[in-house]
Coordinates of C-alpha atoms in Angstrom, one line a residue:
M281 CA -178.3 188.4 26.2
K282 CA -181.4 186.2 26.7
A283 CA -180.4 183.8 29.5
Y284 CA -177.7 182.5 31.8
Q285 CA -176.8 179.0 32.7
L286 CA -176.0 178.5 36.4
K287 CA -174.6 175.7 38.5
I288 CA -175.9 176.1 42.1
L289 CA -173.7 174.1 44.5
L290 CA -174.6 173.7 48.2
K291 CA -171.4 174.7 50.1
N292 CA -169.8 172.1 52.3
S293 CA -171.8 169.3 50.8
K294 CA -170.0 166.0 50.5
P295 CA -170.5 164.5 47.9
P296 CA -171.4 167.7 46.1
V297 CA -175.2 168.5 46.0
W298 CA -176.0 170.8 43.1
R299 CA -178.5 171.9 40.4
R300 CA -177.8 173.2 37.0
C301 CA -180.4 175.6 35.6
R302 CA -181.1 178.4 33.1
I303 CA -182.6 181.7 34.2
P304 CA -183.7 184.7 32.1
A305 CA -181.7 187.9 31.7
G306 CA -183.3 191.2 32.3
I307 CA -184.7 190.5 35.8
T308 CA -183.9 192.1 39.2
F309 CA -182.0 190.4 42.0
S310 CA -185.3 190.3 43.9
Q311 CA -186.9 188.3 41.1
L312 CA -183.8 186.1 40.9
A313 CA -184.1 185.4 44.6
L314 CA -187.6 184.0 44.2
I315 CA -186.4 181.7 41.4
L316 CA -183.3 180.6 43.3
E317 CA -185.3 180.0 46.5
H318 CA -187.6 177.7 44.5
I319 CA -184.7 175.9 42.7
T320 CA -182.9 175.3 46.0
E321 CA -186.2 174.4 47.8
S322 CA -185.4 177.0 50.5
G323 CA -188.8 178.7 50.8
A324 CA -189.4 182.4 50.1
C325 CA -187.7 184.6 52.7
A326 CA -186.9 188.3 52.7
D327 CA -183.5 187.9 54.4
Y328 CA -181.6 186.5 51.4
E329 CA -178.3 187.9 50.3
Y330 CA -175.9 187.8 47.3
E331 CA -172.2 188.2 47.7
F332 CA -169.9 188.9 44.7
Y333 CA -166.6 188.5 46.5
Q334 CA -164.3 189.5 43.6
A335 CA -166.3 192.6 42.9
G336 CA -166.7 193.5 46.6
I337 CA -170.5 193.8 46.3
Q338 CA -173.4 192.5 48.4
V339 CA -177.0 192.6 47.2
R340 CA -180.0 192.3 49.5
E341 CA -183.4 193.8 50.2
W342 CA -183.2 197.2 51.8
R343 CA -185.6 197.6 54.7
G344 CA -185.2 200.7 56.9
E345 CA -181.6 201.1 57.9
T346 CA -180.6 197.6 56.8
G347 CA -179.3 198.8 53.4
Q348 CA -175.9 199.4 54.9
A349 CA -173.2 197.0 53.9
A350 CA -172.3 194.4 56.6
S351 CA -168.6 195.1 56.1
I352 CA -166.5 198.0 55.1
H353 CA -165.0 195.8 52.4
Y354 CA -168.3 195.6 50.4
D355 CA -170.6 198.0 48.6
C356 CA -174.2 197.1 49.1
L357 CA -176.9 197.3 46.4
C358 CA -180.7 197.1 46.7
A359 CA -182.0 193.9 45.2
S360 CA -185.3 195.4 44.0
D361 CA -183.6 198.2 42.1
T362 CA -180.7 196.2 40.6
F363 CA -180.9 194.1 37.4
I364 CA -178.7 191.0 37.3
D365 CA -177.2 191.6 33.9
G366 CA -174.4 194.0 34.9
L367 CA -172.9 191.7 37.4
A368 CA -173.8 188.4 35.7
D369 CA -172.1 189.5 32.5
Q370 CA -168.8 190.4 34.3
E371 CA -168.5 187.9 37.2
K372 CA -167.8 184.2 37.1
W373 CA -169.5 183.2 40.4
F374 CA -171.3 184.5 43.5
T375 CA -172.6 183.3 46.8
F376 CA -176.3 183.1 47.4
R377 CA -177.6 182.9 51.0
P378 CA -181.4 182.2 51.0
G379 CA -181.9 183.0 54.7
D380 CA -182.2 179.5 56.0
G381 CA -178.6 179.1 57.2
R382 CA -177.4 177.5 53.9
Q383 CA -175.0 179.0 51.4
Y384 CA -174.7 178.2 47.7
R385 CA -171.9 178.9 45.3
V386 CA -173.5 179.9 42.0
E387 CA -171.2 179.5 39.0
I388 CA -172.2 181.4 35.8
E389 CA -171.3 178.8 33.3
E390 CA -172.8 180.2 30.1
R391 CA -174.3 183.4 28.7
R392 CA -176.8 182.3 26.1
E393 CA -178.6 184.2 23.2
E394 CA -181.5 181.7 23.0
P395 CA -184.6 183.1 24.8
I396 CA -186.3 180.9 27.4
R397 CA -190.0 180.9 28.3
C398 CA -189.4 180.3 32.0
P399 CA -186.6 179.3 34.4
V400 CA -185.7 175.6 34.0
V401 CA -183.6 173.0 35.9
I402 CA -181.7 170.9 33.4
Q403 CA -179.6 168.7 35.7
Q404 CA -179.1 167.9 39.3
K405 CA -177.1 165.8 41.8
A406 CA -178.6 165.0 45.2
A407 CA -177.2 163.7 48.4
P408 CA -177.1 159.9 48.7
Q409 CA -179.3 160.0 51.8
G410 CA -182.2 162.2 52.9
P411 CA -185.5 163.2 51.3
G412 CA -183.7 164.8 48.4
W413 CA -184.6 167.2 45.5
L414 CA -187.9 167.2 43.8
D415 CA -187.7 165.4 40.5
L416 CA -187.0 167.6 37.4
E417 CA -190.4 167.2 35.9
T418 CA -192.1 168.4 39.1
V419 CA -189.8 171.4 39.8
N420 CA -189.9 172.5 36.2
G421 CA -193.6 172.3 36.1
E422 CA -193.8 174.6 39.2
L423 CA -191.3 177.0 37.7
S424 CA -193.2 177.3 34.4
Q425 CA -196.5 178.0 36.3
R426 CA -195.1 180.5 38.7
Y427 CA -192.5 182.4 36.6
P428 CA -193.6 182.6 33.0
L429 CA -191.9 185.3 31.0
Q430 CA -193.4 187.8 28.6
W431 CA -190.7 189.1 26.1
G432 CA -191.0 192.7 25.1
N433 CA -191.7 194.1 28.6
R434 CA -189.3 194.7 31.4
T435 CA -190.1 192.3 34.2
T436 CA -189.8 194.8 37.0
G437 CA -193.6 195.3 37.2
R438 CA -194.1 191.5 37.6
L439 CA -192.2 191.4 40.9
Q440 CA -195.1 191.9 43.2
S441 CA -197.2 189.4 41.3
W442 CA -194.4 186.8 41.6
R443 CA -194.1 187.6 45.4
R444 CA -197.9 187.1 45.9
R445 CA -197.8 183.9 43.9
A446 CA -194.9 182.6 46.0
K447 CA -196.6 183.6 49.2
R448 CA -199.8 181.8 48.3
A449 CA -197.8 178.7 47.3
N450 CA -195.7 178.6 50.4
M451 CA -198.5 179.4 53.0
G452 CA -201.7 178.3 51.4
S453 CA -201.0 174.6 50.6
P454 CA -198.2 172.1 51.1
W455 CA -195.8 171.3 48.3
P456 CA -197.1 168.6 46.0
A457 CA -196.1 165.0 46.6
A458 CA -193.2 164.0 44.3
R459 CA -190.3 161.7 43.8
R460 CA -187.1 162.7 45.4
T461 CA -183.4 162.0 44.9
G462 CA -181.6 163.2 48.1
R463 CA -181.9 166.5 50.0
S464 CA -183.9 168.1 52.8
G465 CA -185.3 171.6 53.5
G466 CA -185.7 173.6 56.6
K467 CA -187.5 176.6 58.2
C468 CA -186.0 180.0 57.9
P469 CA -184.6 181.0 61.3
Q470 CA -183.6 184.5 60.2
S471 CA -187.0 186.2 59.9
P472 CA -190.2 185.8 61.9
R473 CA -192.1 186.9 58.8
C474 CA -191.3 183.9 56.8
G475 CA -193.0 181.1 58.7
H476 CA -192.4 178.7 55.9
S477 CA -191.4 175.2 56.8
P478 CA -191.0 173.1 53.6
T479 CA -192.3 169.8 54.7
R480 CA -192.2 167.8 51.6

């Protein structure tokens, strides 16, 4: 398995707001969070969470005693230690909560054998009003620069590098000016460490 095709749908959006993307296999949920936060234009935040409802599993960063499941109905896995392949190969969808109050339904549309060089957004639908998504050329350019893949090595060792790169991008300079097609971002209210307010 080389890649997954995902459709990321903003919950309760009418008309539906979504992006379709392809992401690599063989990465951890921590690494996937950085990619999904970038694709959803949420800003990097440590308080993200995945929920696989059918499997009864939640995945998040474990910090101190926060590794316990929020409900007796869910098992909780550590995002930094768990690769996505096991769940992504078995489940059809999951919920992603980036930590800014929004929720996304992520549908696993395809499991592809063709390798990819970096995450890529291939299609999107924005809200008819509002600042909107970055255009595809801009967001894919950012994804290729921040998350290049090197086949032949497990990507676990690249996690800290990805986090440093995301921190520099989010706190060092504003997002580049770009054409938009209909969606706005917001500051993460969940964690005082984030401090990221995507003014684009």
